Amino acid sequence: MLWNRTVGKGPNLVLLHGWAFNSEIFHELVSKYQNDYCITVIDLPGHGRSPDIEGSIEDWCKEIIRIIPEKSILLGWSLGGLLSIFIANQMKLKELILVAASPCLVNNDNWDFGISHEVFDQFAHNLKVDSTKALKRFVSLQSKDKSQIQELHNSIQKYPASESALNNGLEIITNCDLRKNYREINIPKKCILGKLDTLVPVKIQHWYSETETEIQVLKSGHLPFLENSFQI
């Protein structure tokens, strides 16, 4: 069973974090909304306090689905957004919220709304060399709040992702194209983007606008949920 924690009262809200991080990254978001929602945070396979699960996106999502209550609001950030798209095709949800996320995270010959191969390859290389150092540097570029940055640094250092999880996550990110799956989702969909995001470019809003998706753009980088203006 993947590590998970539930707090608060109200409609079910489930949060899925991104590659190489853990659910502690949602600490401030949980504090902000725990009086409005029953919030469940989950550490992805091999991330945080969860055991490794070898395999594909299907294997990861099968374990995540075991924890998600039916008709939940599912919020996925970055890789968590990609997993959320897959999950939304597998179970009954109330709403899907993507944060700095894309159905196809890396650019290819017919998709230029993702991460360029050069940028992603460098980020992946830095993670493999020293994941804690690379993530700390990445977070430091996303926020100017020193106490917030320190709190995120502490969680990264305390709960590093396993090498296996980093490799499996890398495979999912580079090989999954869920554009068709996303178009088949027929529940309310929302996407919250960062205007300054260098990983999921804000121009992807043009693609989302053709898929019956509510779009919000905040003046942020790849972590829009750290902004005071962020609203679910």
Short mmCIF file of C-alpha atoms in Angstrom, two decimals:
data_model
loop_
_atom_site.label_atom_id
_atom_site.label_comp_id
_atom_site.label_asym_id
_atom_site.label_seq_id
_atom_site.Cartn_x
_atom_site.Cartn_y
_atom_site.Cartn_z
CA MET A 1 0.00 0.00 0.00
CA LEU A 2 1.27 3.45 -0.90
CA TRP A 3 1.77 5.88 1.96
CA ASN A 4 -1.16 8.27 2.31
CA ARG A 5 -2.71 10.63 4.83
CA THR A 6 -6.21 12.12 5.06
CA VAL A 7 -7.17 15.30 6.94
CA GLY A 8 -10.08 17.73 6.99
CA LYS A 9 -13.81 17.58 6.35
CA GLY A 10 -15.89 18.11 3.24
CA PRO A 11 -15.83 16.84 -0.36
CA ASN A 12 -13.00 14.42 -1.13
CA LEU A 13 -9.93 16.05 -2.64
CA VAL A 14 -6.90 13.93 -3.59
CA LEU A 15 -3.49 15.46 -4.35
CA LEU A 16 -0.78 13.81 -6.49
CA HIS A 17 2.71 15.30 -6.51
CA GLY A 18 5.36 15.37 -9.22
CA TRP A 19 8.43 13.36 -10.18
CA ALA A 20 11.18 13.06 -7.52
CA PHE A 21 9.23 15.06 -4.92
CA ASN A 22 6.81 13.81 -2.23
CA SER A 23 3.44 14.81 -0.80
CA GLU A 24 5.04 17.20 1.71
CA ILE A 25 5.24 19.70 -1.13
CA PHE A 26 1.48 20.20 -0.62
CA HIS A 27 1.85 21.12 3.07
CA GLU A 28 0.72 24.74 2.67
CA LEU A 29 -2.08 23.79 0.27
CA VAL A 30 -3.44 21.25 2.76
CA SER A 31 -3.33 23.80 5.58
CA LYS A 32 -5.16 26.31 3.39
CA TYR A 33 -8.02 23.98 2.39
CA GLN A 34 -8.43 21.39 5.16
CA ASN A 35 -11.50 23.22 6.52
CA ASP A 36 -13.18 23.00 3.10
CA TYR A 37 -12.22 19.52 1.89
CA CYS A 38 -11.41 16.03 3.13
CA ILE A 39 -7.90 15.98 1.66
CA THR A 40 -5.88 12.85 0.90
CA VAL A 41 -2.21 13.16 -0.03
CA ILE A 42 -0.35 10.18 -1.49
CA ASP A 43 3.37 9.55 -1.91
CA LEU A 44 3.86 8.13 -5.40
CA PRO A 45 5.58 4.71 -5.73
CA GLY A 46 9.17 4.86 -4.51
CA HIS A 47 8.72 8.50 -3.49
CA GLY A 48 8.57 9.81 0.06
CA ARG A 49 7.46 7.00 2.37
CA SER A 50 5.96 4.70 -0.30
CA PRO A 51 7.52 1.40 -1.44
CA ASP A 52 8.81 0.93 -4.95
CA ILE A 53 6.48 -0.46 -7.60
CA GLU A 54 8.20 -1.66 -10.76
CA GLY A 55 6.37 -1.30 -14.02
CA SER A 56 4.49 1.12 -16.23
CA ILE A 57 1.97 3.92 -15.69
CA GLU A 58 -0.73 1.23 -15.45
CA ASP A 59 1.03 -0.41 -12.50
CA TRP A 60 1.53 2.87 -10.67
CA CYS A 61 -2.03 4.04 -11.21
CA LYS A 62 -3.52 0.71 -10.15
CA GLU A 63 -2.01 1.22 -6.69
CA ILE A 64 -3.02 4.88 -6.52
CA ILE A 65 -6.63 4.09 -7.48
CA ARG A 66 -6.90 1.75 -4.48
CA ILE A 67 -6.64 4.81 -2.23
CA ILE A 68 -8.81 7.34 -4.08
CA PRO A 69 -12.48 7.52 -2.96
CA GLU A 70 -14.99 7.44 -5.82
CA LYS A 71 -16.26 10.82 -7.05
CA SER A 72 -13.26 12.65 -5.61
CA ILE A 73 -11.80 15.83 -6.97
CA LEU A 74 -8.38 14.74 -8.24
CA LEU A 75 -5.61 17.34 -8.43
CA GLY A 76 -2.35 16.38 -10.09
CA TRP A 77 0.79 18.48 -10.37
CA SER A 78 3.37 17.86 -13.13
CA LEU A 79 3.91 14.05 -13.34
CA GLY A 80 1.00 13.76 -10.89
CA GLY A 81 -1.13 15.47 -13.54
CA LEU A 82 -0.13 12.92 -16.17
CA LEU A 83 -1.07 10.10 -13.77
CA SER A 84 -4.34 11.88 -12.97
CA ILE A 85 -5.31 11.92 -16.65
CA PHE A 86 -4.76 8.17 -16.83
CA ILE A 87 -6.73 7.62 -13.59
CA ALA A 88 -9.63 9.78 -14.80
CA ASN A 89 -10.16 7.24 -17.58
CA GLN A 90 -10.22 4.35 -15.08
CA MET A 91 -12.59 5.45 -12.29
CA LYS A 92 -15.45 7.81 -11.45
CA LEU A 93 -14.24 11.25 -10.39
CA LYS A 94 -16.08 14.49 -9.67
CA GLU A 95 -13.53 16.81 -11.23
CA LEU A 96 -10.00 16.76 -12.65
CA ILE A 97 -7.62 19.62 -11.82
CA LEU A 98 -4.25 19.74 -13.54
CA VAL A 99 -1.55 22.03 -12.16
CA ALA A 100 1.45 22.83 -14.38
CA ALA A 101 0.69 19.57 -16.16
CA SER A 102 0.39 18.22 -19.67
CA PRO A 103 -0.97 15.04 -21.30
CA CYS A 104 2.39 14.77 -23.07
CA LEU A 105 5.22 16.19 -21.00
CA VAL A 106 8.08 16.03 -23.51
CA ASN A 107 8.05 17.50 -27.01
CA ASN A 108 7.98 15.27 -30.09
CA ASP A 109 7.53 15.68 -33.85
CA ASN A 110 3.85 16.67 -33.59
CA TRP A 111 3.75 18.25 -30.14
CA ASP A 112 5.57 21.39 -28.99
CA PHE A 113 3.57 22.21 -25.86
CA GLY A 114 5.87 20.23 -23.57
CA ILE A 115 9.42 20.30 -22.27
CA SER A 116 12.16 20.51 -24.87
CA HIS A 117 14.35 17.41 -24.96
CA GLU A 118 17.43 19.50 -24.16
CA VAL A 119 15.93 21.03 -21.01
CA PHE A 120 14.45 17.75 -19.82
CA ASP A 121 17.59 15.70 -20.48
CA GLN A 122 19.68 18.16 -18.46
CA PHE A 123 17.17 18.13 -15.58
CA ALA A 124 17.05 14.32 -15.60
CA HIS A 125 20.85 14.12 -15.67
CA ASN A 126 21.16 16.47 -12.69
CA LEU A 127 18.62 14.40 -10.76
CA LYS A 128 20.53 11.19 -11.36
CA VAL A 129 23.84 12.76 -10.32
CA ASP A 130 22.49 14.27 -7.08
CA SER A 131 18.68 14.31 -6.80
CA THR A 132 18.57 16.25 -3.50
CA LYS A 133 20.87 19.01 -4.77
CA ALA A 134 19.04 19.28 -8.11
CA LEU A 135 15.58 19.48 -6.50
CA LYS A 136 16.71 22.05 -3.94
CA ARG A 137 18.08 24.24 -6.72
CA PHE A 138 14.89 23.80 -8.74
CA VAL A 139 12.65 24.79 -5.79
CA SER A 140 14.84 27.81 -5.01
CA LEU A 141 14.14 29.13 -8.50
CA GLN A 142 10.36 28.80 -8.03
CA SER A 143 9.79 30.92 -4.92
CA LYS A 144 11.16 34.03 -3.20
CA ASP A 145 9.77 33.05 0.21
CA LYS A 146 12.83 31.91 2.18
CA SER A 147 10.89 30.09 4.91
CA GLN A 148 8.81 28.32 2.26
CA ILE A 149 11.94 27.30 0.38
CA GLN A 150 13.58 25.99 3.55
CA GLU A 151 10.50 23.92 4.39
CA LEU A 152 10.53 22.37 0.92
CA HIS A 153 14.27 21.74 1.13
CA ASN A 154 13.76 19.88 4.42
CA SER A 155 11.07 17.60 2.96
CA ILE A 156 13.23 16.83 -0.10
CA GLN A 157 16.18 15.89 2.08
CA LYS A 158 14.09 13.88 4.55
CA TYR A 159 12.18 11.80 1.98
CA PRO A 160 14.30 11.32 -1.17
CA ALA A 161 12.90 9.25 -4.04
CA SER A 162 14.54 5.89 -4.74
CA GLU A 163 16.70 5.36 -7.82
CA SER A 164 14.15 2.86 -9.11
CA ALA A 165 11.33 5.40 -8.75
CA LEU A 166 13.34 8.06 -10.57
CA ASN A 167 13.97 5.64 -13.45
CA ASN A 168 10.35 4.45 -13.62
CA GLY A 169 9.10 8.03 -13.47
CA LEU A 170 11.50 8.99 -16.24
CA GLU A 171 10.12 6.20 -18.44
CA ILE A 172 6.54 7.35 -17.81
CA ILE A 173 7.37 10.98 -18.56
CA THR A 174 9.24 10.27 -21.78
CA ASN A 175 6.96 7.56 -23.19
CA CYS A 176 3.39 8.58 -22.29
CA ASP A 177 1.23 10.58 -24.67
CA LEU A 178 -2.27 10.81 -23.19
CA ARG A 179 -3.77 13.46 -25.48
CA LYS A 180 -6.43 11.06 -26.76
CA ASN A 181 -7.19 9.90 -23.20
CA TYR A 182 -7.60 13.49 -22.05
CA ARG A 183 -10.10 14.32 -24.77
CA GLU A 184 -12.20 11.31 -23.71
CA ILE A 185 -12.61 12.56 -20.11
CA ASN A 186 -16.16 13.85 -19.72
CA ILE A 187 -16.10 15.34 -16.22
CA PRO A 188 -15.32 19.01 -15.42
CA LYS A 189 -11.67 19.72 -16.19
CA LYS A 190 -9.50 22.61 -15.03
CA CYS A 191 -5.87 23.44 -15.78
CA ILE A 192 -3.84 25.93 -13.73
CA LEU A 193 -0.66 27.09 -15.44
CA GLY A 194 2.32 29.23 -14.49
CA LYS A 195 3.05 32.13 -16.81
CA LEU A 196 6.78 31.78 -16.07
CA ASP A 197 6.90 27.96 -16.20
CA THR A 198 9.88 26.68 -18.21
CA LEU A 199 8.80 23.02 -18.07
CA VAL A 200 5.11 23.22 -19.06
CA PRO A 201 4.96 26.35 -21.26
CA VAL A 202 1.95 28.61 -20.85
CA LYS A 203 1.22 28.38 -24.59
CA ILE A 204 -0.31 24.95 -23.90
CA GLN A 205 -3.42 26.91 -22.85
CA HIS A 206 -4.29 27.11 -26.56
CA TRP A 207 -4.49 23.31 -26.76
CA TYR A 208 -6.47 23.07 -23.53
CA SER A 209 -8.93 25.71 -24.80
CA GLU A 210 -9.97 23.23 -27.52
CA THR A 211 -10.73 20.45 -25.00
CA GLU A 212 -13.52 21.94 -22.87
CA THR A 213 -11.08 22.81 -20.11
CA GLU A 214 -11.31 25.76 -17.72
CA ILE A 215 -7.96 27.55 -17.76
CA GLN A 216 -6.27 29.72 -15.14
CA VAL A 217 -2.88 31.36 -15.60
CA LEU A 218 -0.94 32.62 -12.57
CA LYS A 219 2.24 34.67 -12.44
CA SER A 220 4.38 31.76 -11.25
CA GLY A 221 6.85 29.12 -12.37
CA HIS A 222 6.30 25.35 -12.20
CA LEU A 223 4.80 25.49 -8.68
CA PRO A 224 1.64 27.62 -9.04
CA PHE A 225 0.11 26.16 -5.85
CA LEU A 226 2.71 28.01 -3.77
CA GLU A 227 1.23 31.34 -4.84
CA ASN A 228 -1.24 33.18 -2.57
CA SER A 229 -3.45 33.71 -5.62
CA PHE A 230 -3.80 29.95 -6.20
CA GLN A 231 -7.38 28.71 -5.81
CA ILE A 232 -8.86 25.25 -6.30
#
